[in-house]
Amino acid sequence: MGVVHTMVRPGKGAKPKMGDRVTMHYECRLASSGRIVDSSKLKGRAAEFQIGTGRVIEGWDKGVVEMQEGEEAILKVTSDYAYGTSGRPPSIPPNADLDFTCELLAINESMVAASMRVKIEKIALELEDQMVAEAHAEARREAAGEGPELPDEGGARESKKKRKREKADKPEKKHKKSSKRRRDSSSDSESDSSSGSSSSSDSSREKRKRRKEKKHKKSSKKKDKKSCKH
């Protein structure tokens, strides 16, 4: 009867003692059925309490002092160290043995500071895992006889392709420009020839008109002379 402590993941810090203030995530299950009846993560807030002051069940006061900071453990608590004969209605019945999965986040540290520290440690672990994975991948490439992959290798290939496309496009652009110039010059010559022909035709019509006028004047003068003789 009492508390059985089983480590799931070791911690790196010190163990708390009576009177210390701890911050802890927990999940409570009924030992008889395994049903979850309480969880700090579902509530979105870690539990924060002082050990040995009667603020929590006796099973926590006895079990948490056996954990290291950062440790995750399972505390199997019998009913007499939990909620006893009265239980905690409606979720916990009388005389219920409980299994707590606990993670000791911090000792004598505010909840906000503890949460920030845990997040930073998690990010550091993720970065460390990423670096290890990259090192393993590099080792595999070297074992296969491949050179290290350069960060800008893909960009260099893309820029080479782009320069090739630009070179291929240049002759086509020159051909289009020369064709356009030829069309413009031919249209200009056509307009010049058409304007020249129209001006020459106008001048010939003017000459014919003048000849007609001269002939008409001469004939009228002859008529006038004849009339004078009579």
Short mmCIF file of C-alpha atoms in Angstrom, two decimals:
data_model
loop_
_atom_site.label_atom_id
_atom_site.label_comp_id
_atom_site.label_asym_id
_atom_site.label_seq_id
_atom_site.Cartn_x
_atom_site.Cartn_y
_atom_site.Cartn_z
CA MET A 1 0.00 0.00 0.00
CA GLY A 2 1.36 3.42 -0.90
CA VAL A 3 3.27 4.68 -3.97
CA VAL A 4 5.29 2.79 -6.60
CA HIS A 5 7.65 4.95 -8.72
CA THR A 6 8.60 3.70 -12.22
CA MET A 7 10.91 5.85 -14.37
CA VAL A 8 9.92 6.32 -18.03
CA ARG A 9 12.54 8.91 -19.05
CA PRO A 10 15.43 10.05 -16.83
CA GLY A 11 15.90 13.67 -15.86
CA LYS A 12 19.06 15.77 -15.61
CA GLY A 13 18.36 17.96 -12.63
CA ALA A 14 18.17 17.61 -8.85
CA LYS A 15 15.41 15.95 -6.84
CA PRO A 16 12.92 18.16 -4.99
CA LYS A 17 12.58 18.09 -1.23
CA MET A 18 9.83 18.91 1.21
CA GLY A 19 8.88 22.58 1.03
CA ASP A 20 10.01 23.03 -2.59
CA ARG A 21 7.60 24.41 -5.15
CA VAL A 22 7.34 22.22 -8.25
CA THR A 23 5.77 22.53 -11.71
CA MET A 24 4.51 19.27 -13.18
CA HIS A 25 2.45 17.88 -16.06
CA TYR A 26 0.37 14.84 -15.20
CA GLU A 27 -2.21 12.41 -16.58
CA CYS A 28 -4.41 10.43 -14.18
CA ARG A 29 -5.96 7.06 -15.09
CA LEU A 30 -8.10 4.63 -13.14
CA ALA A 31 -5.92 1.59 -12.43
CA SER A 32 -8.91 -0.72 -12.83
CA SER A 33 -9.93 0.38 -16.35
CA GLY A 34 -7.18 2.66 -17.68
CA ARG A 35 -9.70 5.45 -18.30
CA ILE A 36 -8.29 8.97 -18.18
CA VAL A 37 -10.02 10.98 -15.45
CA ASP A 38 -7.77 14.06 -15.29
CA SER A 39 -4.97 15.65 -17.36
CA SER A 40 -3.03 18.92 -17.05
CA LYS A 41 -2.26 18.88 -20.79
CA LEU A 42 -5.96 18.64 -21.63
CA LYS A 43 -6.52 21.61 -19.33
CA GLY A 44 -3.69 23.45 -21.08
CA ARG A 45 -1.92 24.29 -17.81
CA ALA A 46 0.71 22.46 -15.73
CA ALA A 47 0.12 21.82 -12.03
CA GLU A 48 2.10 24.00 -9.62
CA PHE A 49 2.20 23.15 -5.89
CA GLN A 50 4.37 23.05 -2.78
CA ILE A 51 5.47 19.61 -1.56
CA GLY A 52 4.56 18.50 1.98
CA THR A 53 1.91 21.14 2.76
CA GLY A 54 -1.20 18.97 2.19
CA ARG A 55 -2.17 20.90 -0.95
CA VAL A 56 -2.16 17.65 -3.00
CA ILE A 57 -2.78 13.94 -2.35
CA GLU A 58 -0.22 12.12 -0.19
CA GLY A 59 0.79 9.95 -3.14
CA TRP A 60 2.18 13.03 -4.92
CA ASP A 61 4.03 14.28 -1.83
CA LYS A 62 5.66 10.85 -1.47
CA GLY A 63 6.25 10.11 -5.16
CA VAL A 64 7.43 13.44 -6.61
CA VAL A 65 10.39 13.71 -4.21
CA GLU A 66 11.76 10.54 -5.85
CA MET A 67 11.82 12.19 -9.31
CA GLN A 68 14.57 14.30 -10.91
CA GLU A 69 13.87 17.59 -12.64
CA GLY A 70 13.05 16.78 -16.28
CA GLU A 71 12.14 13.18 -15.48
CA GLU A 72 9.01 11.43 -16.70
CA ALA A 73 7.67 8.65 -14.49
CA ILE A 74 4.61 6.62 -13.62
CA LEU A 75 3.39 6.85 -10.02
CA LYS A 76 1.07 3.98 -9.03
CA VAL A 77 -0.90 5.28 -6.05
CA THR A 78 -3.19 3.14 -3.92
CA SER A 79 -6.54 4.54 -2.80
CA ASP A 80 -5.39 5.26 0.78
CA TYR A 81 -2.69 7.60 -0.64
CA ALA A 82 -5.16 9.09 -3.13
CA TYR A 83 -8.83 9.95 -2.47
CA GLY A 84 -9.65 7.05 -0.08
CA THR A 85 -13.17 5.91 0.66
CA SER A 86 -14.83 9.14 -0.48
CA GLY A 87 -13.25 9.29 -3.94
CA ARG A 88 -13.67 12.44 -6.07
CA PRO A 89 -17.09 12.28 -7.72
CA PRO A 90 -18.06 12.01 -10.46
CA SER A 91 -14.79 11.02 -12.18
CA ILE A 92 -13.03 9.03 -9.41
CA PRO A 93 -15.07 6.43 -7.46
CA PRO A 94 -14.42 5.50 -3.79
CA ASN A 95 -11.43 3.23 -3.01
CA ALA A 96 -9.93 3.75 -6.49
CA ASP A 97 -6.27 3.05 -7.16
CA LEU A 98 -4.77 5.58 -9.60
CA ASP A 99 -1.92 5.59 -12.12
CA PHE A 100 -0.27 8.99 -12.71
CA THR A 101 2.04 9.66 -15.65
CA CYS A 102 4.06 12.65 -14.39
CA GLU A 103 6.67 14.95 -15.96
CA LEU A 104 8.58 17.12 -13.47
CA LEU A 105 9.17 20.36 -15.37
CA ALA A 106 10.78 22.60 -12.77
CA ILE A 107 11.71 23.01 -9.10
CA ASN A 108 11.31 26.42 -7.42
CA GLU A 109 10.73 28.11 -10.77
CA SER A 110 7.73 30.06 -12.01
CA MET A 111 5.39 28.33 -14.43
CA VAL A 112 6.11 30.83 -17.21
CA ALA A 113 9.88 30.47 -16.83
CA ALA A 114 9.56 26.68 -16.67
CA SER A 115 7.45 26.58 -19.85
CA MET A 116 9.95 28.79 -21.71
CA ARG A 117 12.88 26.67 -20.56
CA VAL A 118 11.14 23.45 -21.62
CA LYS A 119 10.40 24.91 -25.07
CA ILE A 120 14.02 26.03 -25.51
CA GLU A 121 15.30 22.61 -24.47
CA LYS A 122 12.90 20.94 -26.91
CA ILE A 123 14.09 23.15 -29.79
CA ALA A 124 17.72 22.41 -28.88
CA LEU A 125 17.04 18.66 -28.95
CA GLU A 126 15.31 18.95 -32.34
CA LEU A 127 18.29 20.87 -33.77
CA GLU A 128 20.67 18.28 -32.36
CA ASP A 129 18.66 15.46 -33.97
CA GLN A 130 18.67 17.33 -37.29
CA MET A 131 22.45 17.79 -37.18
CA VAL A 132 22.95 14.09 -36.41
CA ALA A 133 20.68 13.10 -39.33
CA GLU A 134 22.59 15.40 -41.71
CA ALA A 135 25.91 13.94 -40.52
CA HIS A 136 24.64 10.42 -41.18
CA ALA A 137 23.42 11.41 -44.66
CA GLU A 138 26.81 12.97 -45.44
CA ALA A 139 28.59 9.81 -44.29
CA ARG A 140 26.36 7.70 -46.56
CA ARG A 141 27.12 9.96 -49.55
CA GLU A 142 30.86 9.71 -48.93
CA ALA A 143 30.61 5.91 -48.60
CA ALA A 144 28.81 5.81 -51.96
CA GLY A 145 31.59 7.88 -53.56
CA GLU A 146 29.48 11.00 -54.02
CA GLY A 147 30.84 14.43 -53.29
CA PRO A 148 29.26 16.74 -50.74
CA GLU A 149 26.18 18.51 -51.99
CA LEU A 150 26.89 22.22 -52.37
CA PRO A 151 24.21 24.58 -51.07
CA ASP A 152 24.06 26.60 -54.32
CA GLU A 153 24.53 23.72 -56.77
CA GLY A 154 20.91 23.75 -57.84
CA GLY A 155 21.00 27.53 -58.31
CA ALA A 156 24.15 27.32 -60.46
CA ARG A 157 22.54 24.72 -62.74
CA GLU A 158 19.47 26.89 -63.10
CA SER A 159 21.52 29.99 -63.99
CA LYS A 160 23.43 28.01 -66.67
CA LYS A 161 20.14 26.89 -68.21
CA LYS A 162 18.90 30.48 -68.18
CA ARG A 163 22.05 31.74 -69.98
CA LYS A 164 21.65 29.03 -72.63
CA ARG A 165 18.03 30.05 -73.22
CA GLU A 166 19.05 33.71 -73.55
CA LYS A 167 21.75 32.83 -76.12
CA ALA A 168 19.26 30.78 -78.11
CA ASP A 169 16.75 33.64 -78.07
CA LYS A 170 19.24 36.30 -79.32
CA PRO A 171 19.46 35.15 -83.03
CA GLU A 172 15.69 34.90 -83.20
CA LYS A 173 15.32 38.43 -81.83
CA LYS A 174 17.88 39.76 -84.37
CA HIS A 175 16.04 38.04 -87.22
CA LYS A 176 12.76 39.59 -86.08
CA LYS A 177 14.33 43.08 -85.95
CA SER A 178 15.89 42.78 -89.43
CA SER A 179 12.59 41.51 -90.85
CA LYS A 180 10.78 44.46 -89.31
CA ARG A 181 13.32 46.93 -90.77
CA ARG A 182 12.92 45.38 -94.25
CA ARG A 183 9.14 45.64 -94.00
CA ASP A 184 9.37 49.27 -92.88
CA SER A 185 11.78 50.20 -95.71
CA SER A 186 9.62 48.45 -98.34
CA SER A 187 6.51 50.23 -97.09
CA ASP A 188 8.36 53.56 -97.21
CA SER A 189 9.51 52.94 -100.80
CA GLU A 190 6.02 51.95 -101.81
CA SER A 191 4.59 55.11 -100.34
CA ASP A 192 7.28 57.17 -102.06
CA SER A 193 6.61 55.54 -105.44
CA SER A 194 2.87 55.97 -105.08
CA SER A 195 3.28 59.62 -104.16
CA GLY A 196 5.67 60.11 -107.12
CA SER A 197 3.30 58.53 -109.58
CA SER A 198 0.39 60.55 -108.31
CA SER A 199 2.39 63.80 -108.60
CA SER A 200 3.52 62.94 -112.18
CA SER A 201 -0.05 62.17 -113.24
CA ASP A 202 -1.20 65.50 -111.76
CA SER A 203 1.46 67.40 -113.70
CA SER A 204 0.54 65.71 -117.01
CA ARG A 205 -3.12 66.56 -116.49
CA GLU A 206 -2.13 70.18 -115.81
CA LYS A 207 -0.11 70.32 -119.03
CA ARG A 208 -2.98 68.94 -121.12
CA LYS A 209 -5.30 71.50 -119.56
CA ARG A 210 -2.93 74.35 -120.47
CA ARG A 211 -2.66 73.14 -124.07
CA LYS A 212 -6.42 73.08 -124.39
CA GLU A 213 -6.66 76.60 -123.03
CA LYS A 214 -4.03 77.86 -125.53
CA LYS A 215 -5.85 76.20 -128.45
CA HIS A 216 -9.10 77.72 -127.34
CA LYS A 217 -7.54 81.18 -127.13
CA LYS A 218 -6.02 80.83 -130.64
CA SER A 219 -9.30 79.73 -132.18
CA SER A 220 -11.17 82.60 -130.55
CA LYS A 221 -8.61 85.11 -131.92
CA LYS A 222 -8.99 83.76 -135.47
CA LYS A 223 -12.74 84.08 -135.21
CA ASP A 224 -12.41 87.70 -134.09
CA LYS A 225 -10.16 88.57 -137.10
CA LYS A 226 -12.58 87.08 -139.58
CA SER A 227 -15.45 89.02 -138.18
CA CYS A 228 -13.46 92.26 -138.47
CA LYS A 229 -12.73 91.72 -142.21
CA HIS A 230 -16.40 91.34 -143.00
#
